[in-house]
Tab-separated table of C-alpha atoms in Angstrom:
chain	number	residue	atom	x	y	z
A	268	MET	CA	78.851	-217.188	132.564
A	269	ALA	CA	75.494	-215.491	132.348
A	270	GLU	CA	73.398	-214.037	135.123
A	271	PHE	CA	69.632	-213.932	135.315
A	272	LEU	CA	67.102	-211.850	137.164
A	273	ILE	CA	64.183	-214.249	137.522
A	274	ARG	CA	60.707	-213.847	138.913
A	275	VAL	CA	59.862	-216.354	141.621
A	276	VAL	CA	56.418	-214.958	142.439
A	277	ASP	CA	53.701	-214.472	139.842
A	278	LYS	CA	52.815	-210.853	139.264
A	279	ARG	CA	49.049	-210.868	139.308
A	280	THR	CA	46.730	-208.241	137.981
A	281	PRO	CA	43.805	-207.319	140.231
A	282	THR	CA	41.275	-208.855	137.848
A	283	GLY	CA	41.986	-212.472	138.511
A	284	TYR	CA	44.444	-214.765	136.914
A	285	TRP	CA	44.739	-218.004	135.041
A	286	GLN	CA	46.881	-220.971	135.796
A	287	HIS	CA	47.449	-224.123	133.851
A	288	GLY	CA	45.986	-227.039	135.728
A	289	PRO	CA	45.759	-230.749	134.959
A	290	THR	CA	42.802	-230.276	132.612
A	291	GLY	CA	43.928	-227.108	130.907
A	292	TRP	CA	43.631	-223.422	131.750
A	293	GLU	CA	41.780	-222.723	134.996
A	294	HIS	CA	40.599	-219.307	136.061
A	295	VAL	CA	41.101	-218.216	139.655
A	296	ASP	CA	38.380	-215.615	140.015
A	297	GLU	CA	39.447	-212.922	142.452
A	298	ASN	CA	37.121	-210.363	140.954
A	299	ARG	CA	33.752	-211.330	139.607
A	300	ASP	CA	33.541	-208.174	137.559
A	301	ALA	CA	36.819	-208.808	135.795
A	302	ASP	CA	37.116	-208.633	132.043
A	303	ASP	CA	39.828	-209.938	129.800
A	304	MET	CA	41.269	-212.297	132.361
A	305	PHE	CA	43.177	-214.077	129.666
A	306	ILE	CA	44.775	-210.866	128.523
A	307	ASP	CA	45.670	-209.847	132.060
A	308	HIS	CA	47.346	-213.162	132.581
A	309	ALA	CA	49.334	-212.774	129.410
A	310	THR	CA	50.613	-209.339	130.287
A	311	THR	CA	52.400	-209.957	133.577
A	312	HIS	CA	55.562	-211.842	134.388
A	313	LYS	CA	55.196	-215.178	136.128
A	314	ARG	CA	57.334	-217.480	138.192
A	315	GLY	CA	60.245	-218.636	136.094
A	316	ASP	CA	60.197	-215.663	133.722
A	317	VAL	CA	63.556	-214.083	133.085
A	318	ILE	CA	63.389	-210.333	133.525
A	319	HIS	CA	66.937	-209.682	132.418
A	320	ALA	CA	69.789	-211.854	131.128
A	321	ALA	CA	73.155	-210.255	131.696
A	322	PRO	CA	76.855	-210.966	131.234
A	323	ASP	CA	79.105	-211.930	134.129
A	324	GLY	CA	79.587	-209.357	136.820
A	325	TRP	CA	76.454	-207.403	135.988
A	326	PRO	CA	75.942	-204.465	138.422
A	327	TRP	CA	72.518	-205.381	139.746
A	328	GLY	CA	70.499	-202.606	141.331
A	329	SER	CA	69.806	-202.400	145.035
A	330	ASP	CA	66.133	-203.323	144.649
A	331	GLU	CA	67.032	-206.233	142.374
A	332	LEU	CA	69.301	-207.642	145.085
A	333	ILE	CA	66.693	-207.649	147.842
A	334	SER	CA	63.260	-207.896	146.255
A	335	PRO	CA	61.342	-210.964	147.473
A	336	PHE	CA	59.734	-211.546	144.068
A	337	TRP	CA	63.043	-211.890	142.221
A	338	ARG	CA	66.161	-213.991	142.503
A	339	ILE	CA	69.534	-213.632	140.799
A	340	ILE	CA	70.915	-216.833	139.366
A	341	LYS	CA	74.372	-217.259	137.884
A	342	VAL	CA	75.036	-220.025	135.419
A	343	PRO	CA	78.728	-220.594	134.698
A	344	GLY	CA	79.566	-221.631	131.177
A	345	LEU	CA	76.274	-220.511	129.650
A	346	GLU	CA	76.767	-218.297	126.650
A	347	LEU	CA	75.189	-214.879	126.854
A	348	LEU	CA	73.306	-215.276	123.566
A	349	GLU	CA	71.622	-218.422	124.827
A	350	ALA	CA	70.784	-216.677	128.057
A	351	GLN	CA	69.306	-213.677	126.254
A	352	ALA	CA	66.956	-215.978	124.332
A	353	MET	CA	65.086	-216.355	127.615
A	354	VAL	CA	63.764	-212.783	127.350
A	355	ALA	CA	62.267	-213.267	123.904
A	356	ARG	CA	58.569	-212.581	123.590
A	357	GLU	CA	56.077	-215.160	122.430
A	358	ILE	CA	55.734	-214.949	118.666
A	359	ALA	CA	52.325	-214.937	117.013
A	360	GLU	CA	51.542	-217.699	114.551
A	361	ASP	CA	50.080	-215.022	112.318
A	362	PRO	CA	52.138	-211.854	112.798
A	363	THR	CA	49.656	-209.872	110.733
A	364	ASN	CA	46.873	-210.722	113.182
A	365	PRO	CA	48.462	-211.339	116.561
A	366	PRO	CA	46.198	-212.490	119.424
A	367	ARG	CA	45.728	-210.245	122.401
A	368	THR	CA	47.088	-212.953	124.647
A	369	LEU	CA	50.668	-213.058	123.432
A	370	GLN	CA	52.801	-213.564	126.487
A	371	ARG	CA	55.683	-211.399	127.504
A	372	ARG	CA	58.004	-214.356	127.483
A	373	ALA	CA	58.135	-217.269	125.071
A	374	PHE	CA	60.090	-219.345	127.549
A	375	ARG	CA	60.320	-219.774	131.281
A	376	LEU	CA	62.911	-221.401	133.462
A	377	ASP	CA	61.562	-224.409	135.288
A	378	ILE	CA	63.033	-223.483	138.646
A	379	ASP	CA	60.984	-226.200	140.311
A	380	HIS	CA	62.551	-229.004	138.301
A	381	PRO	CA	63.345	-232.015	140.512
A	382	SER	CA	66.901	-232.150	139.208
A	383	LEU	CA	67.791	-228.894	140.915
A	384	PRO	CA	69.637	-229.121	144.226
A	385	ALA	CA	67.950	-228.617	147.570
A	386	ALA	CA	70.158	-225.634	148.326
A	387	PHE	CA	68.793	-223.935	145.225
A	388	ARG	CA	65.205	-224.528	146.331
A	389	GLU	CA	66.057	-223.117	149.736
A	390	TYR	CA	67.518	-220.040	148.071
A	391	LEU	CA	64.319	-219.557	146.094
A	392	GLN	CA	62.237	-219.749	149.253
A	393	ASP	CA	64.393	-217.336	151.226
A	394	ASP	CA	62.644	-213.993	150.914
A	395	THR	CA	65.229	-212.381	153.164
A	396	ARG	CA	67.745	-212.916	150.353
A	397	ALA	CA	70.522	-213.859	152.723
A	398	SER	CA	72.501	-214.581	149.562
A	399	ALA	CA	72.284	-211.971	146.845
A	400	ALA	CA	72.713	-214.583	144.129
A	401	TYR	CA	72.954	-218.309	143.628
A	402	THR	CA	75.445	-219.976	141.328
A	403	LEU	CA	73.839	-222.887	139.496
A	404	SER	CA	76.599	-225.132	138.226
A	405	ILE	CA	74.921	-226.887	135.343
A	406	ASN	CA	76.034	-227.439	131.803
A	407	ARG	CA	74.285	-226.273	128.679
A	408	ALA	CA	72.377	-229.513	128.240
A	409	ALA	CA	71.018	-229.361	131.765
A	410	PHE	CA	70.057	-225.721	131.265
A	411	ARG	CA	68.088	-226.637	128.158
A	412	VAL	CA	66.141	-229.160	130.196
A	413	LEU	CA	65.032	-226.310	132.432
A	414	LYS	CA	64.075	-224.094	129.492
A	415	LYS	CA	60.344	-224.585	128.885
A	416	ALA	CA	58.230	-223.034	126.184
A	417	ARG	CA	55.236	-221.189	127.587
A	418	LEU	CA	51.887	-222.643	126.532
A	419	PRO	CA	49.911	-220.290	124.285
A	420	ILE	CA	46.944	-218.642	125.955
A	421	PRO	CA	43.790	-218.856	123.833
A	422	ASP	CA	42.310	-215.507	122.885
A	423	PRO	CA	38.678	-215.507	124.119
A	424	ALA	CA	37.704	-213.365	121.160
A	425	VAL	CA	38.599	-216.162	118.784
A	426	ILE	CA	35.848	-218.586	117.744
A	427	GLY	CA	36.594	-221.960	119.190
A	428	GLY	CA	38.078	-220.575	122.362
A	429	PRO	CA	37.320	-221.936	125.832
A	430	THR	CA	33.593	-222.346	126.481
A	431	ASN	CA	33.875	-221.098	130.021
A	432	VAL	CA	34.627	-217.546	128.954
A	433	ILE	CA	31.698	-215.208	128.583
A	434	GLY	CA	31.927	-213.229	125.335
B	28	MET	CA	48.477	-188.971	145.632
B	29	GLY	CA	52.216	-189.434	145.884
B	30	VAL	CA	55.052	-190.080	143.503
B	31	VAL	CA	57.426	-193.006	143.848
B	32	THR	CA	60.688	-192.342	142.046
B	33	LYS	CA	63.196	-195.075	141.337
B	34	THR	CA	66.587	-194.826	139.704
B	35	ILE	CA	67.717	-196.931	136.769
B	36	GLY	CA	71.313	-197.469	135.710
B	37	THR	CA	74.434	-199.485	136.347
B	38	SER	CA	76.043	-197.516	139.133
B	39	SER	CA	74.367	-198.200	142.459
B	40	ARG	CA	70.836	-197.525	141.262
B	41	ASN	CA	67.566	-199.150	142.287
B	42	TYR	CA	67.341	-201.092	139.036
B	43	SER	CA	69.885	-201.944	136.408
B	44	THR	CA	67.407	-202.092	133.515
B	45	MET	CA	64.251	-200.267	132.522
B	46	GLN	CA	62.399	-203.576	132.250
B	47	ALA	CA	63.188	-204.505	135.828
B	48	TRP	CA	61.805	-201.166	136.971
B	49	GLU	CA	58.651	-201.786	134.947
B	50	ASP	CA	58.266	-205.313	136.266
B	51	ALA	CA	58.462	-204.020	139.826
B	52	LEU	CA	55.604	-201.566	139.307
B	53	PRO	CA	52.506	-202.350	141.343
B	54	ALA	CA	49.866	-204.338	139.520
B	55	ASN	CA	47.345	-201.677	140.480
B	56	LEU	CA	48.664	-198.133	140.662
B	57	VAL	CA	45.173	-196.798	141.385
B	58	THR	CA	44.738	-198.673	144.667
B	59	ASP	CA	48.407	-198.150	145.445
B	60	GLY	CA	47.705	-194.427	145.184
B	61	ASN	CA	51.022	-193.348	143.680
B	62	SER	CA	52.385	-192.362	140.334
B	63	GLN	CA	55.578	-194.161	139.414
B	64	VAL	CA	58.630	-192.484	137.893
B	65	GLY	CA	61.681	-194.267	136.543
B	66	GLU	CA	64.709	-192.018	136.220
B	67	CYS	CA	67.501	-193.233	133.983
B	68	TYR	CA	71.113	-192.375	134.626
B	69	ASN	CA	73.843	-192.090	132.035
B	70	ASP	CA	76.046	-194.651	133.805
B	71	SER	CA	76.323	-196.759	130.685
B	72	GLN	CA	74.464	-197.441	127.501
B	73	PHE	CA	71.011	-198.963	127.855
B	74	THR	CA	70.466	-201.901	125.541
B	75	GLY	CA	67.135	-203.449	126.496
B	76	VAL	CA	63.507	-202.888	125.645
B	77	VAL	CA	60.598	-201.977	127.870
B	78	ASN	CA	57.282	-203.770	127.639
B	79	PHE	CA	54.712	-201.840	129.644
B	80	SER	CA	51.907	-204.237	130.503
B	81	GLY	CA	49.924	-205.740	133.311
B	82	SER	CA	49.296	-202.675	135.458
B	83	VAL	CA	46.108	-200.788	136.170
B	84	VAL	CA	46.614	-197.029	135.903
B	85	ASP	CA	44.612	-193.850	135.562
B	86	ALA	CA	45.258	-190.193	134.850
B	87	THR	CA	46.471	-189.402	138.361
B	88	ASN	CA	48.274	-192.674	139.066
B	89	ASN	CA	50.427	-192.980	136.012
B	90	VAL	CA	53.838	-194.054	134.811
B	91	THR	CA	56.738	-191.924	133.604
B	92	LEU	CA	60.058	-193.092	132.189
B	93	THR	CA	62.569	-190.290	131.848
B	94	ALA	CA	66.175	-189.267	132.352
B	95	ALA	CA	67.111	-188.062	135.804
B	96	SER	CA	67.900	-184.405	136.308
B	97	GLY	CA	71.200	-183.558	134.703
B	98	GLN	CA	71.326	-186.853	132.792
B	99	SER	CA	69.489	-186.022	129.599
B	100	PHE	CA	70.835	-184.538	126.389
B	101	GLN	CA	68.413	-181.756	127.286
B	102	ASP	CA	70.482	-180.932	130.368
B	103	ASN	CA	73.779	-180.776	128.531
B	104	VAL	CA	75.391	-177.367	129.073
B	105	ASN	CA	75.989	-177.145	125.314
B	106	VAL	CA	72.483	-178.150	124.330
B	107	ARG	CA	71.947	-174.963	122.294
B	108	THR	CA	75.292	-175.069	120.511
B	109	ALA	CA	75.848	-178.808	120.074
B	110	ARG	CA	74.513	-180.687	117.085
B	111	LEU	CA	70.912	-181.737	117.459
B	112	ALA	CA	71.235	-185.452	116.792
B	113	TYR	CA	71.684	-188.738	118.646
B	114	ASN	CA	74.950	-188.416	120.546
B	115	THR	CA	76.074	-190.792	123.265
B	116	SER	CA	78.174	-188.073	124.842
B	117	ASN	CA	75.207	-185.823	125.516
B	118	GLY	CA	73.088	-187.874	127.905
B	119	VAL	CA	71.144	-191.038	128.612
B	120	HIS	CA	71.069	-193.172	125.480
B	121	ILE	CA	69.535	-196.464	124.444
B	122	ASN	CA	71.180	-198.428	121.670
B	123	LEU	CA	69.327	-201.436	120.355
B	124	THR	CA	71.259	-203.772	118.119
B	125	SER	CA	69.257	-207.003	118.172
B	126	THR	CA	66.531	-207.925	115.736
B	127	GLY	CA	62.934	-208.587	116.591
B	128	LEU	CA	62.670	-205.963	119.274
B	129	THR	CA	60.272	-203.123	119.833
B	130	LEU	CA	61.701	-200.652	122.276
B	131	PHE	CA	58.494	-199.446	123.866
B	132	THR	CA	55.424	-201.646	123.827
B	133	ARG	CA	52.659	-199.822	125.595
B	134	GLY	CA	50.136	-202.196	127.094
B	135	TYR	CA	48.176	-199.668	129.145
B	136	ASP	CA	47.294	-196.002	129.234
B	137	HIS	CA	48.868	-192.950	130.841
B	138	ILE	CA	52.493	-193.655	130.065
B	139	VAL	CA	54.901	-190.747	129.586
B	140	ILE	CA	58.294	-191.286	127.991
B	141	LYS	CA	60.581	-188.292	127.797
B	142	ARG	CA	64.100	-186.860	127.663
B	143	LEU	CA	65.675	-189.957	126.133
B	144	GLN	CA	67.836	-190.700	123.120
B	145	VAL	CA	67.412	-193.937	121.222
B	146	LYS	CA	69.315	-195.443	118.335
B	147	TYR	CA	68.129	-198.545	116.573
B	148	THR	CA	70.631	-200.048	114.204
B	149	THR	CA	68.836	-203.182	113.014
B	150	ASN	CA	66.685	-203.306	109.991
B	151	TYR	CA	63.031	-202.327	110.135
B	152	GLU	CA	62.508	-202.639	113.847
B	153	ARG	CA	60.248	-200.456	115.867
B	154	ILE	CA	60.614	-197.943	118.592
B	155	ILE	CA	56.920	-197.916	119.404
B	156	ASP	CA	54.109	-200.418	119.039
B	157	GLU	CA	50.729	-200.717	120.656
B	158	ASN	CA	49.683	-203.836	118.809
B	159	GLY	CA	46.602	-202.192	117.413
B	160	ILE	CA	45.128	-201.191	120.761
B	161	ASN	CA	43.974	-197.652	121.441
B	162	ARG	CA	45.873	-196.028	124.289
B	163	THR	CA	44.724	-193.019	126.252
B	164	ASN	CA	46.984	-190.168	127.267
B	165	CYS	CA	50.289	-191.742	126.326
B	166	ILE	CA	52.931	-189.132	125.594
B	167	ILE	CA	56.378	-189.262	124.051
B	168	GLN	CA	58.120	-185.945	124.501
B	169	ASP	CA	61.545	-184.351	124.153
B	170	CYS	CA	63.206	-187.411	122.669
B	171	ILE	CA	65.673	-188.112	119.894
B	172	PHE	CA	65.206	-191.258	117.821
B	173	ALA	CA	67.704	-192.427	115.225
B	174	VAL	CA	66.196	-195.416	113.448
B	175	ARG	CA	67.049	-197.477	110.416
B	176	GLY	CA	63.843	-196.345	108.735
B	177	TYR	CA	60.622	-197.174	110.506
B	178	LEU	CA	59.917	-195.420	113.779
B	179	GLY	CA	56.939	-197.631	114.487
B	180	LYS	CA	53.220	-197.599	114.880
B	181	MET	CA	51.231	-195.453	117.253
B	182	THR	CA	47.568	-196.013	117.850
B	183	SER	CA	46.954	-192.944	119.973
B	184	GLY	CA	48.561	-190.406	122.256
B	185	LYS	CA	50.822	-187.459	121.726
B	186	MET	CA	54.287	-187.086	120.362
B	187	ARG	CA	55.773	-183.678	121.095
B	188	ASN	CA	59.182	-182.128	120.509
B	189	VAL	CA	60.502	-185.344	119.039
B	190	LEU	CA	63.369	-185.440	116.585
B	191	ALA	CA	63.294	-188.676	114.639
B	192	TYR	CA	65.415	-189.452	111.610
B	193	SER	CA	66.494	-192.453	109.675
B	194	THR	CA	69.986	-193.695	109.076
B	195	PHE	CA	69.477	-196.245	106.314
B	196	THR	CA	66.264	-195.826	104.362
B	197	GLN	CA	63.150	-193.664	104.093
B	198	PHE	CA	61.864	-192.533	107.472
B	199	SER	CA	58.267	-193.335	108.288
B	200	LEU	CA	55.807	-193.353	111.159
B	201	THR	CA	52.418	-195.031	110.998
B	202	THR	CA	49.347	-194.353	113.047
B	203	ASP	CA	46.738	-197.031	113.105
B	204	TYR	CA	43.549	-197.777	114.989
B	205	ALA	CA	40.326	-199.428	113.909
B	206	GLY	CA	38.226	-196.533	115.058
B	207	THR	CA	38.730	-192.886	115.744
B	208	ASN	CA	42.086	-192.529	117.375
B	209	THR	CA	43.582	-189.329	118.554
B	210	THR	CA	47.224	-189.423	117.654
B	211	PHE	CA	48.683	-185.965	117.892
B	212	LEU	CA	52.046	-185.086	116.422
B	213	GLU	CA	53.124	-181.654	117.637
B	214	ASN	CA	56.354	-179.803	116.984
B	215	CYS	CA	58.066	-182.925	115.734
B	216	THR	CA	60.904	-183.086	113.251
B	217	PHE	CA	60.812	-186.205	111.100
B	218	VAL	CA	63.569	-186.477	108.533
B	219	THR	CA	64.921	-188.804	105.914
B	220	PRO	CA	68.435	-187.340	105.679
B	221	SER	CA	69.418	-185.739	102.420
B	222	ASN	CA	71.960	-188.445	101.610
B	223	ILE	CA	69.268	-191.150	101.669
B	224	THR	CA	66.965	-191.633	98.708
B	225	PRO	CA	63.335	-190.991	99.594
B	226	LEU	CA	60.994	-193.817	98.670
B	227	GLY	CA	57.505	-192.843	99.785
B	228	SER	CA	55.550	-191.065	102.447
B	229	ILE	CA	56.967	-189.867	105.729
B	230	ILE	CA	53.826	-190.237	107.819
B	231	GLY	CA	50.865	-192.473	107.220
B	232	ALA	CA	47.623	-193.541	108.794
B	233	ASN	CA	45.861	-196.794	108.053
B	234	SER	CA	42.789	-195.705	109.978
B	235	GLY	CA	41.618	-193.204	112.556
B	236	ALA	CA	41.874	-189.414	112.674
B	237	PRO	CA	45.482	-188.425	113.399
B	238	SER	CA	46.696	-184.859	113.537
B	239	ALA	CA	50.028	-183.211	112.723
B	240	ARG	CA	50.729	-179.642	113.795
B	241	ASN	CA	53.932	-177.630	113.646
B	242	CYS	CA	55.799	-180.627	112.252
B	243	ALA	CA	58.845	-180.478	109.996
B	244	LEU	CA	58.552	-183.415	107.595
B	245	PHE	CA	61.443	-183.697	105.197
B	246	GLY	CA	62.867	-186.356	102.934
B	247	CYS	CA	59.940	-187.997	101.184
B	248	LEU	CA	58.079	-188.337	97.904
B	249	THR	CA	54.733	-187.575	99.510
B	250	VAL	CA	53.890	-186.265	102.935
B	251	GLN	CA	51.339	-188.896	103.868
B	252	ASN	CA	50.233	-192.232	102.507
B	253	PHE	CA	47.411	-192.679	100.058
B	254	LYS	CA	44.672	-192.900	102.697
B	255	ASN	CA	45.024	-189.146	103.347
B	256	LEU	CA	43.646	-189.277	106.879
B	257	PHE	CA	45.832	-186.637	108.532
B	258	THR	CA	44.551	-183.232	109.541
B	259	GLY	CA	46.426	-180.375	111.106
B	260	ASN	CA	48.187	-177.128	110.358
B	261	ASN	CA	51.501	-175.283	110.193
B	262	ASN	CA	53.589	-178.154	108.935
B	263	ALA	CA	56.556	-177.917	106.575
B	264	CYS	CA	57.716	-180.209	103.819
B	265	GLU	CA	59.596	-180.115	100.526
B	266	GLN	CA	56.564	-181.782	98.964
B	267	ASN	CA	53.038	-180.488	98.745
B	268	ILE	CA	51.210	-180.875	102.044
B	269	ASN	CA	47.758	-182.055	101.085
B	270	PHE	CA	46.043	-181.490	104.401
B	271	GLY	CA	45.420	-178.640	106.781
B	272	THR	CA	46.171	-174.959	106.665
B	273	SER	CA	49.010	-172.478	107.104
B	274	ASN	CA	51.601	-174.952	105.838
B	275	GLN	CA	55.056	-174.372	104.403
B	276	SER	CA	54.580	-176.545	101.345
B	277	SER	CA	57.079	-177.362	98.629
B	278	VAL	CA	59.945	-175.550	100.305
B	279	THR	CA	63.604	-176.231	99.577
B	280	TYR	CA	64.886	-179.068	101.762
B	281	ALA	CA	68.472	-177.835	101.660
B	282	ASN	CA	67.461	-174.559	103.325
B	283	GLN	CA	66.048	-176.074	106.502
B	284	PHE	CA	68.670	-177.707	108.728
B	285	GLU	CA	72.236	-176.991	109.740
B	286	GLN	CA	73.306	-180.366	108.365
B	287	SER	CA	70.708	-182.708	106.914
B	288	SER	CA	73.126	-185.421	105.769
B	289	THR	CA	74.211	-188.313	107.944
B	290	ALA	CA	77.009	-189.265	105.539
B	291	SER	CA	79.754	-187.926	107.768
B	292	ASN	CA	78.006	-188.590	111.084
B	293	LEU	CA	77.757	-184.853	111.585
B	294	GLU	CA	74.026	-184.469	111.133
B	295	ASP	CA	72.499	-181.514	112.898
B	296	PHE	CA	68.786	-180.928	112.753
B	297	ARG	CA	68.706	-177.502	114.301
B	298	LEU	CA	67.049	-175.009	112.031
B	299	LYS	CA	69.403	-172.906	110.009
B	300	THR	CA	69.054	-169.212	109.362
B	301	GLY	CA	66.509	-168.626	106.671
B	302	SER	CA	64.639	-171.881	107.266
B	303	ASN	CA	61.006	-171.793	106.243
B	304	CYS	CA	60.210	-173.334	109.634
B	305	ILE	CA	61.235	-170.257	111.594
B	306	ASP	CA	58.354	-168.244	113.002
B	307	THR	CA	55.770	-170.042	110.897
B	308	GLY	CA	54.313	-172.368	113.513
B	309	ALA	CA	51.158	-172.040	115.525
B	310	THR	CA	51.019	-171.524	119.274
B	311	LEU	CA	50.316	-174.881	120.871
B	312	THR	CA	50.239	-176.235	124.403
B	313	LEU	CA	53.835	-177.201	125.269
B	314	ALA	CA	55.726	-173.899	125.269
B	315	THR	CA	59.252	-175.298	125.315
B	316	ASP	CA	61.265	-176.998	122.608
B	317	ILE	CA	63.312	-180.193	122.588
B	318	SER	CA	66.194	-178.379	124.330
B	319	ASN	CA	63.770	-177.103	127.003
B	320	THR	CA	64.107	-173.583	125.619
B	321	SER	CA	61.013	-171.409	125.834
B	322	ARG	CA	59.066	-170.823	122.701
B	323	SER	CA	57.865	-167.265	122.401
B	324	GLY	CA	56.505	-164.906	119.817
B	325	SER	CA	55.806	-166.794	116.624
B	326	TRP	CA	56.721	-170.411	117.200
B	327	ASP	CA	58.958	-172.367	114.902
B	328	ILE	CA	57.872	-175.513	113.126
B	329	GLY	CA	59.603	-178.665	114.332
B	330	ALA	CA	61.251	-179.783	117.538
B	331	TRP	CA	63.844	-176.969	117.636
B	332	GLU	CA	63.031	-173.353	118.425
B	333	THR	CA	65.529	-170.822	117.217
B	334	THR	CA	66.251	-167.918	119.512
B	335	ALA	CA	67.465	-164.412	118.687
B	336	ALA	CA	71.196	-163.919	119.081
B	337	PRO	CA	71.958	-161.707	122.094
B	338	THR	CA	72.707	-158.090	121.206
B	339	SER	CA	76.425	-157.304	121.578
B	340	PHE	CA	77.725	-153.903	122.515
B	341	PRO	CA	81.244	-152.587	121.836
B	342	PRO	CA	83.539	-152.668	124.861
B	343	VAL	CA	83.704	-149.382	126.761
B	344	SER	CA	86.852	-148.022	128.403
B	345	VAL	CA	86.745	-145.496	131.192
B	346	GLY	CA	87.166	-141.964	129.773
B	347	MET	CA	86.267	-142.910	126.224
B	348	LYS	CA	83.930	-140.437	124.559
B	349	MET	CA	80.884	-142.169	123.168
B	350	PRO	CA	79.038	-140.385	120.335
B	351	PHE	CA	75.753	-140.411	122.160
B	352	LEU	CA	77.423	-138.879	125.198
B	353	ALA	CA	79.197	-136.146	123.284
B	354	MET	CA	78.441	-132.725	124.661
């Protein structure tokens, strides 16, 4: 069994953030004077990001057990190595010239997947954390369905980037 | 301005990993109005990395990752008599064994990392990386790093009282910034152990204007790489130091450390009696050494400051005539 500390609320920098909408990346402009919105978006953990993947019985900290922006999820039968792959960083296509928008996580867990039970969704929505952790009884194949690769964020400094980015 | 301190460890702490502590930091420390301190406890070995990114900071609302009081190798009661090397018994320690990891990725300014021990046992991985971005006022201080070979790449900031040595191949540290960076290396000891064949330079800069002062740089074929960008003073090396002034150049490596070989896992990078590093350093800003011992008089070169042995007097019995008291 492996245990995960997962973000359920996007951490957002004060300079605005980007989200992936139906037509591609969309900027939610909370600060008109913001710069490098793409980079800010790439540098913070988002919903579904695994903060830590741990072996069974991990001694979670007091803040980890109660924080409203995290949840602890236990997955019986999942090998630790496979779990730890969820904390890998996005890898640059050209390691000698990495973009500024490399994301902190290459993968996220699709915790909104329709296959997940209602009780799990209720646990995710319960900010009071009545239960310290939730045990998700899925097999490896089902876990891999939930494992999603994060979409690369285009570097606005690169020619050919989005036309709606000044500079 | 206040300070928010959180504990990190696996025995009833706030957070069980350094990364969780970092992720919980406010997105904007400036509007939050507090500095943030993460104190690590020696409950068990740390095995994860820390990616600092996504927070807005400034000089007065900054981030510090350190060992809690009493938890660092620096706090060990035997710190002056124990071997100066990575030792899990001496305090908080981080042991990284997976590939593809950089221990500390610094994505913003004003980060202080201190009083930690780190060992990296995989090949050619990095302790530090800023991904080519200039960072302001980032400090690594009073740390011990045992790496396979490459400590990493700094683009700016200060490294003070750091002992870093390799365990497999030539030790090296690179500074790099496409501009004028201000990487300062002060009172650091960087060593390729004597049982490892040196292959090249021990420090190198691809660009910028880095500085090395009071640094002990041993186990190399040349001090710095071919770009010759370093400046500084009062450094020591067994090779010719081709920059700066007041250096201890071309000294005998074997005369410098208590035990410079890692072959028997008994390495000890305290300065030995007669070392060319003793009393040949300049007076700099941080007046304590890696063991938190005060530096006084003429400073030593490197992370360790030798101190004079206490004067011992013969025992005195009541009624004994002492020559100087003879009537």
